Amino acid sequence: MSKINFYKDKVAVNLLAGNLENAKEVSKALDGHAIIGVLSKNFRDVDSAVDYTNEFLKELGVVSVGLGAGDPAQWKMALEIAGRTNPGHVNQVFTTAPYAKGFLMSRGYSDTVVNALISPTDDVNKVKITTGPYSSVGSKGGVVDVEAALNMLKDTGVDSIKFFHMKGTKYLENLKVVAEASVKIGIPIIEPTGGITVDNFEQILKVCIDAGCQKIIPHVYSSIINKETGMTEVSMVKEIFEIIKKLV
């Protein structure tokens, strides 16, 4: 976890950027407590993605290699990029995260965080774990108790729980249950994502803080991107940082 600069050792924000200059502005607005996402889905091949990621790493020190819209089919490309760059953070689905963690560890990349995506259900005590490229489309069920899901990930050494989709504040109670379970089981990081805005950021972050989570990485993506320029709005990032400083 040494690559990620957590504010007061507690919170870092995962964001996108239109280009490297925008990424540097965004990171500065958060006083370095940012992880800029590079989405594998946006590249034609691994080589071009690796070059782009290394360019960002040279300037920022840490990058989050993402899938792109949570597309499970991108897990392998994301891992291949991470395996050649040691970015500090890589996104994976539930079924591939243990493989990704082992692969990166075998390369000596113990400082790149691997998360595992789980999804909420209408039952706050259960989550969907069939989030992989085949299981997400070819399986019925795949809904298990929260603690069972997290204990399976604990077995494999996965660092972080990615909770997708928040849908604004629809799944706040679900997030609370998952956050409390992650503390109980000893998974150090939780990453709420999907539908997070400046307006609901405080509610979502507070749930995780109140649960006692060791480290929190909220993902704030499209809601703060200027639709005309494709750039992340620095002023909105500053608003988010003020909320963090208020709560932490």
Short mmCIF file of N, CA, C and O in Angstrom, two decimals, residues 15-31 36 198 220-221 223-226 229-242:
data_model
loop_
_atom_site.label_atom_id
_atom_site.label_comp_id
_atom_site.label_asym_id
_atom_site.label_seq_id
_atom_site.Cartn_x
_atom_site.Cartn_y
_atom_site.Cartn_z
N LEU A 15 -9.96 8.99 -9.16
CA LEU A 15 -10.59 9.89 -10.13
C LEU A 15 -10.04 9.63 -11.53
O LEU A 15 -9.00 9.00 -11.69
N LEU A 16 -10.71 10.17 -12.51
CA LEU A 16 -10.22 10.13 -13.88
C LEU A 16 -9.65 11.51 -14.25
O LEU A 16 -9.85 12.48 -13.54
N ALA A 17 -8.95 11.56 -15.37
CA ALA A 17 -8.42 12.82 -15.87
C ALA A 17 -8.38 12.76 -17.38
O ALA A 17 -8.15 11.70 -17.97
N GLY A 18 -8.60 13.90 -18.01
CA GLY A 18 -8.63 13.94 -19.47
C GLY A 18 -7.28 13.77 -20.11
O GLY A 18 -7.16 13.25 -21.21
N ASN A 19 -6.24 14.22 -19.41
CA ASN A 19 -4.87 14.07 -19.89
C ASN A 19 -3.93 14.22 -18.70
O ASN A 19 -4.39 14.40 -17.56
N LEU A 20 -2.64 14.15 -18.95
CA LEU A 20 -1.67 14.20 -17.86
C LEU A 20 -1.70 15.54 -17.13
O LEU A 20 -1.59 15.58 -15.90
N GLU A 21 -1.85 16.61 -17.85
CA GLU A 21 -1.90 17.92 -17.22
C GLU A 21 -3.10 18.03 -16.29
O GLU A 21 -3.00 18.53 -15.16
N ASN A 22 -4.24 17.54 -16.74
CA ASN A 22 -5.44 17.52 -15.90
C ASN A 22 -5.22 16.64 -14.67
O ASN A 22 -5.64 16.98 -13.56
N ALA A 23 -4.54 15.51 -14.88
CA ALA A 23 -4.25 14.60 -13.76
C ALA A 23 -3.39 15.29 -12.71
O ALA A 23 -3.63 15.14 -11.50
N LYS A 24 -2.41 16.05 -13.13
CA LYS A 24 -1.54 16.76 -12.18
C LYS A 24 -2.32 17.83 -11.43
O LYS A 24 -2.13 18.03 -10.22
N GLU A 25 -3.23 18.51 -12.13
CA GLU A 25 -4.07 19.52 -11.49
C GLU A 25 -4.99 18.89 -10.45
O GLU A 25 -5.17 19.43 -9.35
N VAL A 26 -5.57 17.76 -10.82
CA VAL A 26 -6.48 17.04 -9.91
C VAL A 26 -5.74 16.56 -8.68
O VAL A 26 -6.21 16.70 -7.54
N SER A 27 -4.56 15.99 -8.88
CA SER A 27 -3.76 15.49 -7.77
C SER A 27 -3.36 16.64 -6.84
O SER A 27 -3.41 16.51 -5.61
N LYS A 28 -2.98 17.76 -7.43
CA LYS A 28 -2.60 18.94 -6.63
C LYS A 28 -3.78 19.43 -5.81
O LYS A 28 -3.62 19.83 -4.64
N ALA A 29 -4.97 19.41 -6.39
CA ALA A 29 -6.17 19.87 -5.69
C ALA A 29 -6.48 19.02 -4.47
O ALA A 29 -7.12 19.48 -3.52
N LEU A 30 -6.01 17.77 -4.48
CA LEU A 30 -6.21 16.86 -3.35
C LEU A 30 -4.93 16.71 -2.53
O LEU A 30 -4.82 15.80 -1.71
N ASP A 31 -3.99 17.61 -2.78
CA ASP A 31 -2.72 17.60 -2.05
C ASP A 31 -2.02 16.24 -2.16
O ASP A 31 -1.40 15.76 -1.21
N ILE A 36 -5.21 8.45 -9.86
CA ILE A 36 -5.80 8.71 -11.17
C ILE A 36 -5.98 7.39 -11.93
O ILE A 36 -5.06 6.60 -12.05
N VAL A 198 -20.45 15.00 -5.86
CA VAL A 198 -20.10 15.94 -4.80
C VAL A 198 -21.21 15.99 -3.76
O VAL A 198 -20.96 16.11 -2.55
N VAL A 220 -14.84 8.69 -7.70
CA VAL A 220 -15.71 9.75 -8.20
C VAL A 220 -15.32 10.00 -9.65
O VAL A 220 -14.26 10.56 -9.92
N TYR A 221 -16.16 9.58 -10.56
CA TYR A 221 -15.78 9.59 -11.97
C TYR A 221 -16.58 10.60 -12.80
O TYR A 221 -16.31 11.78 -12.81
N SER A 223 -19.38 12.12 -12.74
CA SER A 223 -20.16 13.23 -12.19
C SER A 223 -19.36 14.53 -12.08
O SER A 223 -19.95 15.62 -11.98
N ILE A 224 -18.04 14.44 -12.10
CA ILE A 224 -17.22 15.66 -11.98
C ILE A 224 -16.40 15.91 -13.25
O ILE A 224 -15.45 16.70 -13.23
N ILE A 225 -16.76 15.24 -14.33
CA ILE A 225 -16.08 15.45 -15.61
C ILE A 225 -16.88 16.43 -16.45
O ILE A 225 -18.10 16.29 -16.61
N ASN A 226 -16.20 17.43 -16.97
CA ASN A 226 -16.83 18.38 -17.88
C ASN A 226 -17.16 17.67 -19.19
O ASN A 226 -16.27 17.16 -19.86
N THR A 229 -15.30 19.26 -22.38
CA THR A 229 -13.84 19.17 -22.50
C THR A 229 -13.28 17.79 -22.21
O THR A 229 -12.16 17.46 -22.62
N GLY A 230 -14.05 16.98 -21.47
CA GLY A 230 -13.55 15.67 -21.07
C GLY A 230 -12.61 15.73 -19.88
O GLY A 230 -12.04 14.70 -19.47
N MET A 231 -12.43 16.90 -19.31
CA MET A 231 -11.53 17.09 -18.18
C MET A 231 -12.28 17.01 -16.86
O MET A 231 -13.44 17.43 -16.77
N THR A 232 -11.62 16.51 -15.84
CA THR A 232 -12.20 16.51 -14.50
C THR A 232 -12.12 17.93 -13.94
O THR A 232 -11.08 18.59 -14.03
N GLU A 233 -13.24 18.39 -13.38
CA GLU A 233 -13.33 19.75 -12.88
C GLU A 233 -12.56 19.90 -11.56
O GLU A 233 -12.92 19.32 -10.54
N VAL A 234 -11.51 20.69 -11.60
CA VAL A 234 -10.66 20.86 -10.43
C VAL A 234 -11.43 21.50 -9.28
O VAL A 234 -11.22 21.15 -8.11
N SER A 235 -12.32 22.42 -9.59
CA SER A 235 -13.10 23.08 -8.53
C SER A 235 -13.94 22.08 -7.75
O SER A 235 -14.09 22.20 -6.52
N MET A 236 -14.47 21.07 -8.43
CA MET A 236 -15.28 20.05 -7.77
C MET A 236 -14.41 19.11 -6.95
O MET A 236 -14.82 18.62 -5.89
N VAL A 237 -13.21 18.86 -7.43
CA VAL A 237 -12.25 18.05 -6.67
C VAL A 237 -11.90 18.77 -5.36
O VAL A 237 -11.80 18.14 -4.30
N LYS A 238 -11.75 20.06 -5.42
CA LYS A 238 -11.46 20.84 -4.21
C LYS A 238 -12.62 20.75 -3.22
O LYS A 238 -12.39 20.68 -2.00
N GLU A 239 -13.84 20.74 -3.72
CA GLU A 239 -15.00 20.58 -2.85
C GLU A 239 -14.95 19.23 -2.13
O GLU A 239 -15.25 19.13 -0.93
N ILE A 240 -14.57 18.20 -2.87
CA ILE A 240 -14.46 16.86 -2.30
C ILE A 240 -13.40 16.83 -1.20
O ILE A 240 -13.60 16.23 -0.13
N PHE A 241 -12.28 17.51 -1.44
CA PHE A 241 -11.20 17.53 -0.45
C PHE A 241 -11.65 18.24 0.82
O PHE A 241 -11.30 17.83 1.94
N GLU A 242 -12.45 19.29 0.68
CA GLU A 242 -12.96 19.98 1.86
C GLU A 242 -13.85 19.07 2.69
O GLU A 242 -13.84 19.12 3.93
#
